[in-house]
Each structure stands twice: as C-alpha cells, then as structure tokens.
XYZ file of C-alpha atoms in Angstrom:
314
model
C -5.435 -19.926 38.779
C -2.923 -17.641 37.306
C -4.171 -14.226 36.070
C -4.354 -13.702 32.365
C -1.972 -10.977 31.447
C -1.637 -9.376 27.969
C 1.072 -7.379 26.241
C 2.200 -4.036 27.883
C 2.904 -0.835 26.244
C 6.606 -1.539 26.584
C 6.251 -4.762 24.878
C 5.005 -3.006 21.861
C 7.627 -0.305 21.747
C 10.235 -3.134 22.119
C 8.441 -4.913 19.490
C 8.411 -1.972 16.979
C 12.326 -1.207 17.671
C 13.208 -4.892 17.171
C 10.862 -4.946 13.794
C 12.743 -1.693 12.683
C 16.147 -3.102 13.519
C 15.310 -6.481 11.425
C 14.103 -4.207 8.456
C 17.046 -1.906 8.447
C 19.415 -5.087 8.740
C 17.766 -6.624 5.566
C 17.031 -3.375 3.695
C 18.822 -4.060 0.497
C 17.034 -7.413 -0.046
C 13.744 -6.043 0.776
C 14.419 -2.818 -1.567
C 15.159 -5.363 -4.298
C 12.109 -7.507 -3.721
C 9.729 -4.926 -3.617
C 11.065 -2.800 -6.417
C 8.958 -4.302 -9.039
C 5.602 -4.561 -7.263
C 6.001 -0.690 -6.163
C 8.157 0.989 -9.014
C 6.122 -1.269 -11.701
C 2.702 0.260 -10.665
C 4.092 3.555 -10.610
C 5.990 3.332 -13.920
C 2.905 1.574 -15.542
C 0.658 4.543 -14.779
C 3.387 7.043 -15.968
C 3.647 5.211 -19.371
C -0.118 4.985 -19.864
C -0.396 8.795 -19.327
C 2.644 9.278 -21.531
C 1.164 7.145 -24.339
C -2.399 9.017 -24.083
C -0.646 12.208 -24.021
C 1.706 11.980 -26.902
C -1.177 9.983 -29.131
C -3.578 13.015 -28.365
C -1.084 15.488 -29.543
C -0.102 13.842 -32.444
C -3.276 12.478 -33.793
C -3.635 15.088 -36.517
C -0.310 13.963 -37.924
C -1.372 10.419 -37.672
C -4.587 10.981 -39.347
C -2.623 12.896 -42.138
C -0.339 10.041 -42.652
C -3.185 7.413 -42.488
C -6.463 8.515 -43.276
C -8.052 5.523 -42.051
C -7.303 6.775 -38.353
C -9.948 9.554 -39.141
C -12.770 7.552 -37.242
C -13.439 7.795 -33.539
C -13.909 4.004 -32.966
C -10.582 3.238 -35.021
C -8.545 5.909 -32.908
C -9.949 4.385 -29.674
C -9.026 0.986 -30.582
C -5.326 1.989 -31.630
C -5.062 3.812 -28.419
C -6.356 1.017 -26.554
C -3.713 -1.299 -28.149
C -1.033 1.112 -27.476
C -1.718 1.200 -23.759
C -2.406 -2.472 -23.129
C 1.427 -3.249 -22.431
C 1.453 -0.593 -19.811
C -1.841 -2.090 -18.272
C -0.067 -5.398 -18.122
C 2.890 -4.270 -16.441
C 0.755 -2.398 -13.896
C -1.424 -5.539 -13.155
C 1.643 -7.715 -12.957
C 3.405 -5.349 -10.358
C -0.133 -4.871 -8.423
C -0.257 -8.792 -8.293
C 3.268 -9.021 -7.130
C 2.383 -6.442 -4.408
C -0.636 -8.674 -3.300
C 1.590 -11.909 -3.123
C 4.076 -9.995 -1.066
C 1.494 -9.111 1.754
C 1.425 -12.925 2.333
C 4.894 -13.899 1.392
C 6.762 -11.258 3.619
C 5.304 -12.858 6.661
C 7.247 -16.236 5.904
C 10.498 -14.168 5.369
C 9.511 -12.056 8.556
C 9.422 -15.583 10.532
C 12.642 -16.602 9.119
C 14.698 -13.476 10.066
C 12.968 -13.299 13.391
C 14.154 -17.021 14.143
C 17.696 -16.013 13.136
C 17.815 -17.410 9.680
C 19.207 -15.271 6.730
C 17.291 -14.448 3.625
C 18.698 -16.458 0.900
C 16.216 -16.994 -1.981
C 13.410 -14.318 -1.347
C 11.201 -15.929 -4.200
C 10.887 -19.259 -2.482
C 8.755 -17.530 0.082
C 6.126 -16.976 -2.494
C 5.352 -20.571 -2.269
C 3.521 -19.637 0.896
C 0.982 -18.170 -1.228
C 1.152 -20.614 -4.354
C 0.548 -23.605 -2.391
C -2.700 -22.340 -0.939
C -3.978 -19.727 -3.586
C -7.734 -20.344 -2.970
C -7.278 -19.521 0.667
C -5.312 -16.702 0.103
C -7.537 -15.211 -2.543
C -10.323 -15.706 -0.222
C -8.521 -13.835 2.602
C -7.784 -11.093 0.255
C -11.370 -10.805 -1.034
C -12.898 -10.361 2.420
C -10.226 -7.860 3.444
C -10.565 -5.908 0.341
C -14.411 -5.842 0.829
C -13.910 -4.327 4.347
C -11.370 -1.910 3.083
C -14.067 -0.424 0.685
C -16.228 0.150 3.828
C -13.802 3.035 4.851
C -15.542 5.405 2.143
C -18.812 4.970 3.930
C -18.717 7.687 6.674
C -21.260 5.817 8.795
C -19.666 2.546 9.099
C -15.952 3.592 8.718
C -15.142 3.408 12.355
C -16.728 -0.058 12.617
C -14.516 -1.163 9.703
C -11.635 0.364 11.465
C -12.221 -1.468 14.632
C -12.605 -4.784 12.509
C -9.434 -4.233 10.586
C -7.583 -3.966 13.918
C -9.105 -7.381 14.721
C -8.149 -8.812 11.540
C -4.477 -7.239 11.051
C -2.681 -10.489 11.809
C -4.619 -12.243 9.196
C -1.723 -12.708 6.782
C 0.559 -13.800 9.444
C -1.911 -16.648 10.591
C -2.134 -17.419 6.995
C 1.555 -17.542 6.661
C 2.363 -19.598 9.760
C -0.478 -21.973 10.240
C -0.997 -23.893 6.846
C -3.639 -25.924 7.937
C -6.194 -23.050 8.417
C -8.789 -22.089 5.856
C -9.937 -18.299 5.275
C -12.822 -18.530 7.957
C -10.284 -20.308 10.484
C -7.668 -17.604 9.707
C -10.174 -14.726 10.387
C -11.367 -16.330 13.624
C -7.805 -16.932 14.742
C -6.583 -13.418 14.216
C -9.783 -12.203 16.016
C -9.044 -14.413 18.868
C -5.437 -13.269 19.023
C -6.283 -9.418 18.965
C -9.150 -9.803 21.369
C -7.153 -9.850 24.601
C -4.785 -7.314 23.115
C -6.927 -4.962 21.172
C -5.343 -1.588 22.501
C -1.928 -2.533 22.348
C -2.592 -3.947 18.789
C -4.110 -0.574 17.768
C -1.314 1.100 19.299
C 1.291 -0.849 17.008
C -0.795 -0.257 14.132
C -0.778 3.663 14.923
C 2.864 3.530 15.226
C 3.275 1.816 11.856
C 0.903 4.185 10.264
C 2.479 7.285 11.650
C 5.885 5.968 10.812
C 5.502 4.589 7.409
C 2.281 6.571 6.136
C 3.269 9.972 7.416
C 6.693 10.655 9.081
C 8.941 8.876 6.678
C 6.840 10.342 3.393
C 6.983 13.797 4.863
C 10.691 13.718 5.501
C 11.510 12.244 2.026
C 9.148 14.623 0.410
C 10.886 17.543 2.518
C 14.189 16.648 1.347
C 13.398 16.438 -2.216
C 11.631 19.889 -2.072
C 14.867 21.333 -0.206
C 17.408 19.862 -2.807
C 15.377 21.425 -5.613
C 14.170 18.152 -7.242
C 10.346 19.257 -7.150
C 10.689 21.473 -10.045
C 11.859 18.723 -12.256
C 9.430 15.994 -11.024
C 6.179 18.143 -11.625
C 7.075 18.823 -15.212
C 5.587 15.724 -16.458
C 2.272 16.357 -14.407
C 2.156 20.204 -15.806
C 2.662 18.580 -19.252
C -0.087 16.152 -19.070
C -2.247 18.856 -17.264
C -2.386 20.536 -20.793
C -4.712 17.862 -21.977
C -7.427 18.486 -19.410
C -10.205 21.082 -19.795
C -8.983 23.275 -16.931
C -10.585 26.440 -18.097
C -13.906 24.681 -18.380
C -13.574 23.072 -14.900
C -12.470 26.370 -13.377
C -15.427 28.093 -14.869
C -17.970 25.465 -13.668
C -16.312 25.704 -10.190
C -16.651 29.541 -10.089
C -20.160 29.289 -11.353
C -21.144 26.943 -8.466
C -19.261 29.183 -5.902
C -21.150 32.188 -7.285
C -24.487 30.887 -6.907
C -23.650 29.742 -3.584
C -22.206 32.513 -1.589
C -21.781 35.105 -4.372
C -17.948 34.577 -4.999
C -16.049 33.130 -7.935
C -12.341 33.185 -6.914
C -11.101 29.685 -7.702
C -8.209 29.490 -9.808
C -6.128 26.345 -10.877
C -2.585 26.662 -9.591
C -1.213 24.005 -12.083
C 2.393 23.829 -10.190
C 0.971 23.747 -6.681
C -1.471 20.866 -8.114
C 1.351 18.985 -9.600
C 3.327 19.286 -6.356
C 0.580 17.523 -4.427
C 0.330 14.860 -6.975
C 3.965 14.183 -6.818
C 3.912 14.399 -3.049
C 1.098 11.694 -3.362
C 3.362 9.282 -5.558
C 6.221 9.677 -3.424
C 4.105 8.871 -0.347
C 2.642 5.748 -2.132
C 6.216 4.612 -2.843
C 7.571 5.038 0.567
C 4.281 2.927 1.896
C 5.069 0.320 -0.611
C 8.828 0.057 0.342
C 7.929 -0.186 3.974
C 5.338 -2.919 3.521
C 8.319 -5.516 5.053
C 8.446 -3.254 8.157
C 4.822 -3.597 8.821
C 4.927 -7.277 7.995
C 7.960 -7.824 10.475
C 6.230 -6.022 13.313
C 2.778 -7.879 12.732
C 4.787 -11.148 12.720
C 6.528 -10.211 16.001
C 3.096 -9.228 17.493
C 1.772 -12.732 16.396
C 4.773 -14.674 17.802
C 4.616 -12.578 20.993
C 1.000 -13.344 21.513
C 1.386 -16.925 20.805
C 4.446 -17.216 23.382
C 2.377 -15.470 26.140
C -0.404 -17.906 25.382
C 2.076 -20.978 25.882
C 3.318 -19.425 29.219
C -0.229 -18.957 30.530
C -1.261 -22.452 29.708
C 2.007 -23.880 31.354
C 1.132 -21.678 34.339
C -2.339 -23.057 34.679
C -0.893 -26.758 34.505
C 0.970 -25.959 37.541
C-alpha cells in the first residue's frame, strides 16, 4: 500500500508564487472587476458622512427657509431620505463583493487552466445558478466569523475557518454539492493538509492584510498625501462631542489611577482612520489573489488525491 503524502512546505511556496504571478498577469481585469465592490463601499460611506455633516451644519438655515423643518421628527425623516441613495450604493457594492467571493474562484479555475478572462461578469452565473446554496454557505461562514469577537472561542473559530477555507472553491467547482456537502468536502480536503493550509493562509494574510497595506500607506505618507487625505476626517470630527468624551475619559482615569492626561489628537486619529480605509481597499483589491491561491490549493489536493488513488490500484 502506498504511503499517503500531503502537500509539502515547498509546494505551498510554489503555489503562492504561481498565484501571485497569475494575479499580476490579470491585474487590470481584476482591478476593473473589483472597482465597484471595493470603492463603492468606501465612496458610499464617505457620502453618508458628508451628507450628515452638511445637513447638520446648515440645519438652522434650512429651518429659516422652511419653518416646517423645525421639528425633530421631520428633520430626522429628511436626513434619512437624503442618505438613502448612499446606503443603496453601499449595499449594492457590498453584495457585489460577496458575489465576487464565489465567482472569482470560477475565474481562477479558468486562468489556472490556461484560458483567458474575456467576460468576467459571466462568472457571476456560478453564484446566480445556485443562489440558495451560496447564501447558506455565506450565512454559515458569517456566523462563524462573528465568533472571533468572543475571546474564549476565537481560537476554536480560527481552526474551524482553516478547515472551511476551501468552501467557496468547492462551491464554484463542484456544482452538485449543497451547503452541508460543501462544508464537509472542505473539511475533508484540509484535514490531511491542515498545517500546510494554515501556512498558506498565513502567507496570504501577511501579504494582503499587512505587508502591502503597510507599504501603500508608507508611500502615501512619504509623498505627503496624508495631510490632504485626513482633511475630510478632521472636518467630520468637528460634529463629534470630543471635548465631552475627553472629559469623561479623564474622569475615569482620575478615579482609577489619579491621572487625567488623556487628550484627543485629531490629526493622529484621522491618520489612523485613513490608514484603516487604505488597508481595507488593498484587502478588497487583493481578494482575487487569495481566491487564486486557494483554488490552486484545491486543485493540488485533488491532483494528489487522484495520484494516490491510482497508486493504490497498482
């Protein structure tokens, strides 16, 4: 009987490099495909804050022009109506991003096989044809993700997420499986390659969640763009009761350790917010890279499984 052998660390490194090369080769198309799902969310949030800011700062003028607005309920209703379009943009972009988590694996399978990406939107049919299964899968993974905020079970959730990291690949490439079958298949595939899979996920996290965002933010800071990017955040902060918050925090500090030295550094806070926004943008635009690498992992495990089956038959 042939000895069962999983993926090696070298296999994972080669897989990551291959995935990165395929991502760069198709980068313009991926950037175009992810533009609305990523930038649409950021733009809509900016529009919501801008609308609320302008409305709040001009409410007295509006009441003077139209006395009917001199009512809290009416003001809230008008503000809600004004921000509804922005919320619609946000939810449309967010939904497109969720769909991309499924359809990108179909694209990845094509380019791994040597095919060209001609019509990217056609891959959305991978999700549209099996919407019920897809929503069920998204629901299960979302519930597990919420578990990360619970300290006592976060490690367990992390381990489970490693086992389920190939769920969207199984969904896209094995259309006969339902939600439960997809979860079982992902668990089974990762089971014999858990450490190597975790290593790949760590590489992807380090590269797309930390290294590239850090480099991007460093470049923006060094060329002097940060001082302009923080301006909207600084302006929005004027609507917040920062003095009251600062006083409350200092009161707590004073009661705990007899110190009251907390002060808001608006510029520093704004820089952190801008850095978070930039990081989220990079994470969004590198979703195709993560999908490609996980699809490569899926295919590598399947190939090794077939080879082991043939060896057993000899």
